[in-house]
Coordinates of C-alpha atoms in Angstrom, one line a residue:
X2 CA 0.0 0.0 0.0
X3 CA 1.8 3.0 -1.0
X4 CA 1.8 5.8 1.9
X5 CA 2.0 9.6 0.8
X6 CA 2.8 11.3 4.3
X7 CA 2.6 15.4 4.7
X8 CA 2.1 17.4 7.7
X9 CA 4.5 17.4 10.9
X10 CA 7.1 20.4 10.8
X11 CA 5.5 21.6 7.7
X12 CA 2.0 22.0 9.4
X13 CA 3.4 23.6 12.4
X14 CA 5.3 26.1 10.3
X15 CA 2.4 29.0 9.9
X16 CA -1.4 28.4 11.1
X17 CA -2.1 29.6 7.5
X18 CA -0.4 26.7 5.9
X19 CA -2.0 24.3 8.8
X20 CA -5.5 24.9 7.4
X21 CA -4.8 24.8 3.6
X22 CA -3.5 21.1 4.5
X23 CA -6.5 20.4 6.3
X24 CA -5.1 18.8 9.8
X25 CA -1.8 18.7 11.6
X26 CA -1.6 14.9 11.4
X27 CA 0.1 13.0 9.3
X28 CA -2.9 12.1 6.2
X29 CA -2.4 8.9 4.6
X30 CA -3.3 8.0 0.9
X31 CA -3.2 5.0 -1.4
X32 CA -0.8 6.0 -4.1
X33 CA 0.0 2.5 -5.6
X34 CA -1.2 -1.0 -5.3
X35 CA 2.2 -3.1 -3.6
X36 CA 1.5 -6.8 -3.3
X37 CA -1.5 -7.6 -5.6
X38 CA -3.9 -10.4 -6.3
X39 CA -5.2 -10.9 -9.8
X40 CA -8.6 -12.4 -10.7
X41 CA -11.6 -14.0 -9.1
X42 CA -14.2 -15.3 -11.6
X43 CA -17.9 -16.4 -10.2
X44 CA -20.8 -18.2 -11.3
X45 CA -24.4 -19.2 -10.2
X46 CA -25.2 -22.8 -10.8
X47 CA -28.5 -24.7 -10.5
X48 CA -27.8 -25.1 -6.4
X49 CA -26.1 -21.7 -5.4
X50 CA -22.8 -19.6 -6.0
X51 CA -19.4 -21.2 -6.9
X52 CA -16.3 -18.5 -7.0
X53 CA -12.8 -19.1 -7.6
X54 CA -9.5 -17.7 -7.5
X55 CA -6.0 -18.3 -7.5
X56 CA -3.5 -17.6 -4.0
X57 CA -0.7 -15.8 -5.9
X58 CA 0.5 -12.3 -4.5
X59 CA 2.7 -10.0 -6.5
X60 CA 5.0 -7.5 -5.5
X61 CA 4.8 -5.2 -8.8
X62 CA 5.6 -7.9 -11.3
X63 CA 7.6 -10.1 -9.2
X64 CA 5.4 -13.1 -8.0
X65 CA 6.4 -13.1 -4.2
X66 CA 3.9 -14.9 -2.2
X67 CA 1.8 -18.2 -3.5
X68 CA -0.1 -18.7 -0.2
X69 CA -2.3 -15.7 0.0
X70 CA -6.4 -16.6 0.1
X71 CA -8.6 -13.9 -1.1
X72 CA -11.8 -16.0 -0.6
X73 CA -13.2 -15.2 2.6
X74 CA -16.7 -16.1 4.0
X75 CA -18.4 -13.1 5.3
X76 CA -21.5 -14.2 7.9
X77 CA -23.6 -17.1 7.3
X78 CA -25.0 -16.6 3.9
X79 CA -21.7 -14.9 1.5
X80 CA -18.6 -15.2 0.4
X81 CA -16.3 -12.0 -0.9
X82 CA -13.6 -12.3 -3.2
X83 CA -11.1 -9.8 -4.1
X84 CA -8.6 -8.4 -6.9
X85 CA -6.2 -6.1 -6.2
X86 CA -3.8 -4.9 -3.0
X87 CA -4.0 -7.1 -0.1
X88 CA -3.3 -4.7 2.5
X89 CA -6.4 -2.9 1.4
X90 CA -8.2 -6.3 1.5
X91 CA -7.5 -7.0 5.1
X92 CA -9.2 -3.5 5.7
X93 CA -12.3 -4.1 3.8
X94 CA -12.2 -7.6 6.2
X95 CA -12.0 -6.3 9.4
X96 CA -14.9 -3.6 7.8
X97 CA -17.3 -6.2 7.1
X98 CA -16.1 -8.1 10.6
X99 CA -17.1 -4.8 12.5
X100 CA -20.3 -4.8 10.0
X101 CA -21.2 -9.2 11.0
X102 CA -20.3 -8.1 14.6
X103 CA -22.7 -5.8 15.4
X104 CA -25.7 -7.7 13.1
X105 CA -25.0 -10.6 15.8
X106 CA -24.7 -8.3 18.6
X107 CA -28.9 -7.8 18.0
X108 CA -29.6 -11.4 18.3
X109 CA -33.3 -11.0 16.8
X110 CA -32.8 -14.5 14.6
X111 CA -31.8 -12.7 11.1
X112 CA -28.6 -12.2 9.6
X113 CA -27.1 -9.6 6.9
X114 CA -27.5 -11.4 3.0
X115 CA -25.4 -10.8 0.5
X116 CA -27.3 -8.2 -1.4
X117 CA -26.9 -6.0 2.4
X118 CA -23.7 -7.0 2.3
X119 CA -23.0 -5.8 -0.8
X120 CA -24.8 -2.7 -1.3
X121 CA -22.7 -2.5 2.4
X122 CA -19.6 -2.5 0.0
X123 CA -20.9 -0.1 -2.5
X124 CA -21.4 2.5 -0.4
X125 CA -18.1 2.5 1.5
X126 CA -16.1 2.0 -1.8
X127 CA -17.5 4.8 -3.5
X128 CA -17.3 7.0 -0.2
X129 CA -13.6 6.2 -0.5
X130 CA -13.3 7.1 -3.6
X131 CA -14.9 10.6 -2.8
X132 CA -12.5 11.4 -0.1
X133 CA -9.1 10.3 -3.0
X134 CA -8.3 7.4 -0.8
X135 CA -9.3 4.6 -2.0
X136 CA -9.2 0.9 -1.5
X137 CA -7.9 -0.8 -4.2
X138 CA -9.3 -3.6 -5.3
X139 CA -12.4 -4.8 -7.4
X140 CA -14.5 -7.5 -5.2
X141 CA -17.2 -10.4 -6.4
X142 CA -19.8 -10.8 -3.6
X143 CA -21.9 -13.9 -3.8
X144 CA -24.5 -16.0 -1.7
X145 CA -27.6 -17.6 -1.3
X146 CA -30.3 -16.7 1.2
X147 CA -34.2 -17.6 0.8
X148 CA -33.4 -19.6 -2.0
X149 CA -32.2 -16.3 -3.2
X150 CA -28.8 -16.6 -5.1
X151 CA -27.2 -13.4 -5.5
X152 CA -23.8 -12.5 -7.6
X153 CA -22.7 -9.1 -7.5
X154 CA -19.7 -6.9 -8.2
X155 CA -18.2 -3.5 -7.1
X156 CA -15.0 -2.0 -8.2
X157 CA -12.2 0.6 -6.7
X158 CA -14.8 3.7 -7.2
X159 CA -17.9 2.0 -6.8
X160 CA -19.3 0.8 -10.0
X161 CA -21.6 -2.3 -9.2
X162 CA -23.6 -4.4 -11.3
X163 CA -25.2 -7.9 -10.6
X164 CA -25.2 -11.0 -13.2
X165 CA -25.1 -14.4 -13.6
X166 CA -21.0 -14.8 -13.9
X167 CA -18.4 -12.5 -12.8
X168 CA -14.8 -12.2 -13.4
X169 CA -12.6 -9.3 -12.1
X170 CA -9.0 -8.3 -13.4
X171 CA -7.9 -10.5 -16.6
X172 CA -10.5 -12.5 -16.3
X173 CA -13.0 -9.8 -17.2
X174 CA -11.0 -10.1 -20.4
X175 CA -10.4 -13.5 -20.5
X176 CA -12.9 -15.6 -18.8
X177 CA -16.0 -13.6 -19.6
X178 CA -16.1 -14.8 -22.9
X179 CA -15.8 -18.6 -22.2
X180 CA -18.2 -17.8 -19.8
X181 CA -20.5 -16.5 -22.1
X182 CA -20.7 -19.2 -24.3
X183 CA -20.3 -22.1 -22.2
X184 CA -22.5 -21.1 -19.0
X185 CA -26.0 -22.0 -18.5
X186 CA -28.3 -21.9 -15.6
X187 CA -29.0 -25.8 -14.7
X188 CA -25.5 -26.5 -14.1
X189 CA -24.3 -28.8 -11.8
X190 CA -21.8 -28.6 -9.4
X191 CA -19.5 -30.6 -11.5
X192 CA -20.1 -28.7 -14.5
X193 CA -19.9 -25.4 -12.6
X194 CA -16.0 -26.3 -11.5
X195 CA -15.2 -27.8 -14.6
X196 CA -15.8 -24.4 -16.4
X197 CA -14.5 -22.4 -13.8
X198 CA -11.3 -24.8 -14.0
X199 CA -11.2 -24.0 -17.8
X200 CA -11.1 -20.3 -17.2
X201 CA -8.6 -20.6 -14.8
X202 CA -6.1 -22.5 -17.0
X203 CA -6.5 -19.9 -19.7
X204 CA -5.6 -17.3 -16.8
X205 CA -2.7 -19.7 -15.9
X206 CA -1.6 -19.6 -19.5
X207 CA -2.1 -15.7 -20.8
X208 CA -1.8 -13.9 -16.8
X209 CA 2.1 -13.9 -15.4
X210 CA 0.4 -12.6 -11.7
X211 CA -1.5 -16.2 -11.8
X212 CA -0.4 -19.0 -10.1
X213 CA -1.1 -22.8 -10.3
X214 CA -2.2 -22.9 -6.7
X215 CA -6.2 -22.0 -6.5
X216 CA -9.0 -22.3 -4.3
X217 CA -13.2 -23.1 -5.2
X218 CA -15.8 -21.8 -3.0
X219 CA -19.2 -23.4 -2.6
X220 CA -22.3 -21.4 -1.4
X221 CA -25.6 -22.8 -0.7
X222 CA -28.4 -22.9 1.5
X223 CA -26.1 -25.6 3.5
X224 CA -23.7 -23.5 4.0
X225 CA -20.6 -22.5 2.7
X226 CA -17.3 -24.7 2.1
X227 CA -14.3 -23.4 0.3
X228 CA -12.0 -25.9 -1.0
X229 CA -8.2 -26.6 -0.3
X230 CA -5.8 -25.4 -2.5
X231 CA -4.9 -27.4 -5.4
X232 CA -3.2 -27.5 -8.7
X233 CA -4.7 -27.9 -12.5
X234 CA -3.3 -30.0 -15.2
X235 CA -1.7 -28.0 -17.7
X236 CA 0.1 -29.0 -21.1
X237 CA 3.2 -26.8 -22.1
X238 CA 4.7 -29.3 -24.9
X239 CA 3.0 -26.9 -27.7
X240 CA 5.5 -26.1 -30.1
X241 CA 5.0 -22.6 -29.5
X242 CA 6.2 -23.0 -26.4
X243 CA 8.8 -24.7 -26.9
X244 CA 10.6 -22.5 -29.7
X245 CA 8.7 -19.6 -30.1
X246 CA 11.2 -18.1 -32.3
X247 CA 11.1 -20.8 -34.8
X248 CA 8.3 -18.8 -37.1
X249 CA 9.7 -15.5 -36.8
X250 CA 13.3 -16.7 -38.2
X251 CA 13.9 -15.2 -41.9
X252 CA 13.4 -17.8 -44.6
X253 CA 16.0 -18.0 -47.9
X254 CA 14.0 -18.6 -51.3
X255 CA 15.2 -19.0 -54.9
X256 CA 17.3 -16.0 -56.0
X257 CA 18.9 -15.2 -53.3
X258 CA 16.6 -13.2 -52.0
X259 CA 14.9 -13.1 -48.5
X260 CA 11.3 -13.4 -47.2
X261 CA 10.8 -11.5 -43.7
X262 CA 8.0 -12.5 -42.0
X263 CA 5.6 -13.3 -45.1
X264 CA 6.7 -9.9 -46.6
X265 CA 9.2 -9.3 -49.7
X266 CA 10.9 -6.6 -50.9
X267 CA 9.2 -5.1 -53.8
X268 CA 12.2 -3.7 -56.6
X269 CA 11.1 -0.8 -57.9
X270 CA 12.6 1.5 -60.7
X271 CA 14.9 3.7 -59.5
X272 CA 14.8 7.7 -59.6
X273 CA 17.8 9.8 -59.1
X274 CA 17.4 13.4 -59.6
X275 CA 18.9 17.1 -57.6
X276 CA 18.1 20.4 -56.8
X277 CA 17.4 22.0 -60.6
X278 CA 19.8 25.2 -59.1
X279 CA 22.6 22.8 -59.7
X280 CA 24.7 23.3 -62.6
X281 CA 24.1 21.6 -65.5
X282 CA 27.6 19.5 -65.7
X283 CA 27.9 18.7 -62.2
X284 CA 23.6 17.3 -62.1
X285 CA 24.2 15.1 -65.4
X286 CA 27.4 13.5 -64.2
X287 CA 25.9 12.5 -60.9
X288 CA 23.4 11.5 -62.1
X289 CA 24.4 9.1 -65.1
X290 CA 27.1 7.7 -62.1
X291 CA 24.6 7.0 -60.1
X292 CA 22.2 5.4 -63.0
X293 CA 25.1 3.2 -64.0
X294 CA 25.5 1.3 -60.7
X295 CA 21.9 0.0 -60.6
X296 CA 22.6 -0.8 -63.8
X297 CA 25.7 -2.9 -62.8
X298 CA 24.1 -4.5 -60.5
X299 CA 21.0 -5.6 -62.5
X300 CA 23.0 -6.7 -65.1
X301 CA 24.2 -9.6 -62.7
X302 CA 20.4 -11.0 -61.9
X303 CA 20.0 -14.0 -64.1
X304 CA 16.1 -13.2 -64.1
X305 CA 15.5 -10.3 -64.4
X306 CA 11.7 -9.1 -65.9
X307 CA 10.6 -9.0 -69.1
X308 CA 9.2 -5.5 -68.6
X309 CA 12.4 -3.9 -67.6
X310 CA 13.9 -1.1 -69.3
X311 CA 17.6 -0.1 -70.3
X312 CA 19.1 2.5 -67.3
X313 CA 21.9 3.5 -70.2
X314 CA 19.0 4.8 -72.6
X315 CA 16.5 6.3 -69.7
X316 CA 19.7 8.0 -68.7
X317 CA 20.0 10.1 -72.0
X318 CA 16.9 10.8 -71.8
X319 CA 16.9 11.9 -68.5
X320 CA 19.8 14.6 -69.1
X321 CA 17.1 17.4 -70.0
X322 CA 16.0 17.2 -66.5
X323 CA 18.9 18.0 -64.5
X324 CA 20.0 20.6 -66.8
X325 CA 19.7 24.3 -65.8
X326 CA 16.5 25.9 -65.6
X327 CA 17.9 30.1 -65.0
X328 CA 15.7 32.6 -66.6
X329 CA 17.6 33.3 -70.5
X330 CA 16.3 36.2 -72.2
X331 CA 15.8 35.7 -75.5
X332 CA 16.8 38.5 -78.1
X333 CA 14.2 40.5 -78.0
X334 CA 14.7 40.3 -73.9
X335 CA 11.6 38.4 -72.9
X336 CA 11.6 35.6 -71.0
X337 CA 11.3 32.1 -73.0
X338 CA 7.5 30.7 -73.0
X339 CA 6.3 27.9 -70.8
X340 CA 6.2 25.6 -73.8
X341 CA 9.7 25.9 -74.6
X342 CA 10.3 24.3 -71.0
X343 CA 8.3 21.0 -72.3
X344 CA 10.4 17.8 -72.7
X345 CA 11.3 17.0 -76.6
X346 CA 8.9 15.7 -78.8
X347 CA 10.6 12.6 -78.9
X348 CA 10.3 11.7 -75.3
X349 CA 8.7 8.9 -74.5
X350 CA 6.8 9.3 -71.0
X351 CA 6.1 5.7 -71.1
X352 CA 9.5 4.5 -70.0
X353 CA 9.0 6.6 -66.8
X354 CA 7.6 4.8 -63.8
X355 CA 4.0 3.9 -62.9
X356 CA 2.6 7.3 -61.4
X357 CA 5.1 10.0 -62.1
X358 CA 4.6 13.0 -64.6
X359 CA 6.8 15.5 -66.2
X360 CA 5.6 18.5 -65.2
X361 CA 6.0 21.9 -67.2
X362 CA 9.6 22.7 -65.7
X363 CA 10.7 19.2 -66.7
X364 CA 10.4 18.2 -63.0
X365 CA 9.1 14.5 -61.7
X366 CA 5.6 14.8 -60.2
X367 CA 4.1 12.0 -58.2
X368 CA 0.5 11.8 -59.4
X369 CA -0.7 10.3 -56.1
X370 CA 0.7 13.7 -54.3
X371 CA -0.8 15.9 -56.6
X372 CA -4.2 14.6 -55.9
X373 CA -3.6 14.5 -52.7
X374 CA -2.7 18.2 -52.9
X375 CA -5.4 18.9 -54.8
X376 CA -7.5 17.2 -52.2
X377 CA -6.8 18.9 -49.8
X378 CA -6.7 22.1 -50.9
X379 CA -10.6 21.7 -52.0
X380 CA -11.2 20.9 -48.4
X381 CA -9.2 23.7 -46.9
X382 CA -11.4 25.8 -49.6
X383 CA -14.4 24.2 -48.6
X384 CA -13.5 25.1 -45.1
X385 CA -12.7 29.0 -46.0
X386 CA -16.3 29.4 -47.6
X387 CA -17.7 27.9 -44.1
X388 CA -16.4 29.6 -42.2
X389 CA -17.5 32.7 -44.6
X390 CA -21.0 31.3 -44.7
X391 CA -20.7 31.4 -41.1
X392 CA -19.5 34.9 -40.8
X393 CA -22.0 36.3 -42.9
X394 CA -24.8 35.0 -41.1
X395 CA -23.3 36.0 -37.9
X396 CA -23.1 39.8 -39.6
X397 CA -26.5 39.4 -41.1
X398 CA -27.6 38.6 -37.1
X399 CA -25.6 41.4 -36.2
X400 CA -27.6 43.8 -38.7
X401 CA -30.9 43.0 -37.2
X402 CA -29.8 43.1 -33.9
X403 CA -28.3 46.7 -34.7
X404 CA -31.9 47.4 -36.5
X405 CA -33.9 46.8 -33.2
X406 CA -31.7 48.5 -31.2
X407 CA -32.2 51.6 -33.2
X408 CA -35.8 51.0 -33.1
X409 CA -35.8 50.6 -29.5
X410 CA -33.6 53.7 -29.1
X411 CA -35.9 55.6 -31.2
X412 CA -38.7 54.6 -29.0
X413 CA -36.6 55.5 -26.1
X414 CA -35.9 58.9 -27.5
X415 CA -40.1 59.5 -28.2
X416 CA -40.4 58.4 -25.0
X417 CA -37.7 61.0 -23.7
X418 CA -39.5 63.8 -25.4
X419 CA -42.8 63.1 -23.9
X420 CA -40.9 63.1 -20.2
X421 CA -39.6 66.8 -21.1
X422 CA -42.9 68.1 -22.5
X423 CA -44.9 66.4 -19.6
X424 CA -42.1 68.3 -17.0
X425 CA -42.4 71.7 -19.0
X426 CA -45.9 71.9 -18.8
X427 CA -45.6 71.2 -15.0
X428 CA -43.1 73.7 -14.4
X429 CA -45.3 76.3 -16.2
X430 CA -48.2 75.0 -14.0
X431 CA -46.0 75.6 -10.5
X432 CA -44.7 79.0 -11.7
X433 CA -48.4 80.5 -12.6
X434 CA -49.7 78.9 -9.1
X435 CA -46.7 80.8 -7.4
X436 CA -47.5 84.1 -9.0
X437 CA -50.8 83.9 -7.4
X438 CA -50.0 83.4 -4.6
X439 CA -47.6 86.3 -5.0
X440 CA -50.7 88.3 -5.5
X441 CA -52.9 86.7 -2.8
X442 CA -50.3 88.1 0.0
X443 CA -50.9 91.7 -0.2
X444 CA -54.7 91.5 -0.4
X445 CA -54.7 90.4 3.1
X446 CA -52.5 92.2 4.4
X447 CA -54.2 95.6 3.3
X448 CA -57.5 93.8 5.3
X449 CA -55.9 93.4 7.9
X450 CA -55.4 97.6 8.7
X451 CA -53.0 99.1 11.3
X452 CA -54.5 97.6 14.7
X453 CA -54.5 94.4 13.3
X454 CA -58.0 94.2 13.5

């Protein structure tokens, strides 16, 4: 169980940094699984539950204990298997012992079943898994109660599922489809081991964590028995096995040539050609040196095809390519037309190979990368007037938008005008009320005379 330990000096250093880690003790988390146990298959047959696995635990690849038993009965009714690290195994045990304990400490006649149980299992896997600390491992739960058989699964972060075989780890790769087409529900007990024998051998062959040491267990309304361990019968004398580097060795055929693994090579007319910014000299020699040694070399195969051509005459008529391709005014001081850079009339485009042009500049062009080219450049056009499809209706959306907001900014503006008419006709309302009672004032004053009477 891999440990990741913080806090200590570094919580005590500042409270600040104390409550960003969360607590001043040390916090514990499963990083990586240590000492592992690889798959448990399960089954329901016509009398109850039969599960299997092997007692192999592995320390990262190295296979370091074969005694370890990850079937375990769990009350009176299930049995739990369990892929994954042991260490976090025993903790789910002395979980579900705590869990069994305090069911019995009741003593009302009923026990846990293995769907309580399991949904049990659910629920504290997947609470694990919320706090990033899991346990990990992937569990089969199976049992019988009621007549009831139950087979049920759960893995590291609490995805569960029920069904009529299980297989966890490899198996789920391995297994699961022998189980699919080989299980059926009025099996026997004999049948029942028999196939989950079968699946075990192909773990024993295709798995390296498996081990030839496994244990059955047996659930029904009886009780529960799990088996000793024991060994299976295997056969390695398959001559795959014994040289399985014989295929994959190179063959010799006729000719002197070699087949690699059912592939040959393919010969292929050569093309040599430079840089047309190379002189003209220096690109023809090169190039008829380096025409002349295929041609050696071809001249020494006994069988060589029918359709082959002559390197000493494609060579000569290769020369135009390589030769120099500068700008030359002509008298008048023009440039030459693009028809005077054409090959000769009398060259033959047939002797050139399968899918390669002369182009106007008396270059090779690959046909197959001109289409490509082509291709592509269609799409990347077909993208541009998209994405200009898509622009224009985006301005087009823009243009109404700006259209009612005018209007509405219009309306706001009416609305504006009314507000300042509305307040000048008030105003002139207050200042003709004020100017009368201006005028009211002196009237009663002059009633009033000088005695106040």
């Amino acid at each position: 169980m891999g440990i990741n330990k913080s806090g200590g000096d570094l919580a005590d250093s500042t409270p600040a940094m104390s409550k960003l880690l969360g607590s001043e003790a040390d916090s514990q988390r499963t990083l990586y699984p240590y000492v592992t146990g690889t798959s448990v298959v399960g089954i329901k047959y016509k009398d109850g539950i039969l599960l299997a696995a092997d007692m192999g635990g592995s320390y990262g690849s190295t296979l370091r204990y074969k005694t370890v038993e990850r079937l375990k009965p769990v009350g009176r009714h299930s049995v739990i298997g369990a892929s994954g690290e042991i260490s976090d195994f025993q903790e789910i045990m002395r979980y579900l012992d705590e869990l069994i304990l305090y069911d019995n400490m009741w003593d009302d006649g009923n026990s846990l079943g293995p769907k309580e149980v399991h949904n049990y299992l659910t629920r504290v896997m997947y609470n694990r898994r919320n706090k990033f600390n899991p346990l990990w491992n992937s569990l089969v739960l199976g049992g019988i109660k009621n007549g009831q058989k139950y087979l049920g699964t759960v893995s590291m972060i609490g995805v569960h599922y029920e069904d009529n075989h299980l297989a966890t780890g490899f198996g789920n790769h391995l297994a699961r489809p022998i189980l699919r087409d080989e299980w059926n529900e009025n099996l026997t007990y004999e049948e029942g081991v028999k196939l989950l024998e079968k699946c075990m051998r192909v773990l024993l062959y295709r798995d390296r964590s498996a081990v030839n040491k496994l244990q059955i267990a047996k659930i029904t309304e009886e009780g529960i028995t799990i088996s000793k361990p024991y060994a299976l019968k295997t056969f390695w004398d398959f001559n795959a096995f014994k040289n399985p580097t014989a295929e994959g060795e190179e063959k010799k055929v006729s000719g002197g040539r070699r087949i690699v693994t059912g592939f040959s090579p393919v010969s292929s007319a050569h093309v040599f050609w430079k840089s047309r910014r190379s002189s003209a000299a220096t690109n023809t020699k090169n190039t008829n040196e380096a025409l002349q040694k295929p041609s050696m070399q071809d001249n020494k195969d006994k069988k060589e095809p029918a359709n082959s051509f002559s390197f000493s005459i494609l060579s000569e008529k290769r020369k135009a390519l390589f030769e120099s391709l500068e700008p030359v005014n002509n008298a008048n001081g023009k440039r030459p037309s693009a028809d005077s850079l054409l090959p000769p009339p009398d060259f033959e485009s047939a002797t050139y190979p399968k899918g390669w042009l002369i182009g106007k500049k008396r270059k090779l062009v690959n046909v197959d990368v001109v289409e490509s080219m082509r291709r592509i450049a269609v799409q990347e056009m077909n993208r541009k007037d998209r994405e200009i499809d898509g622009l224009n209706e985006q301005l087009e959306e823009d243009a109404r938008c700006l259209e009612h907001l005018q209007l509405q900014l219009l309306d706001e503006r009416s609305k504006r005008a009314d507000v300042e008419r509305q307040n000048a006709m008030l105003q002139e309302q207050i200042t003709m009320l004020m100017e009368m009672v201006q005028e009211n004032e002196p009237v009663d004053e002059d009633e009033q005379g000088p005695d106040g009477n």
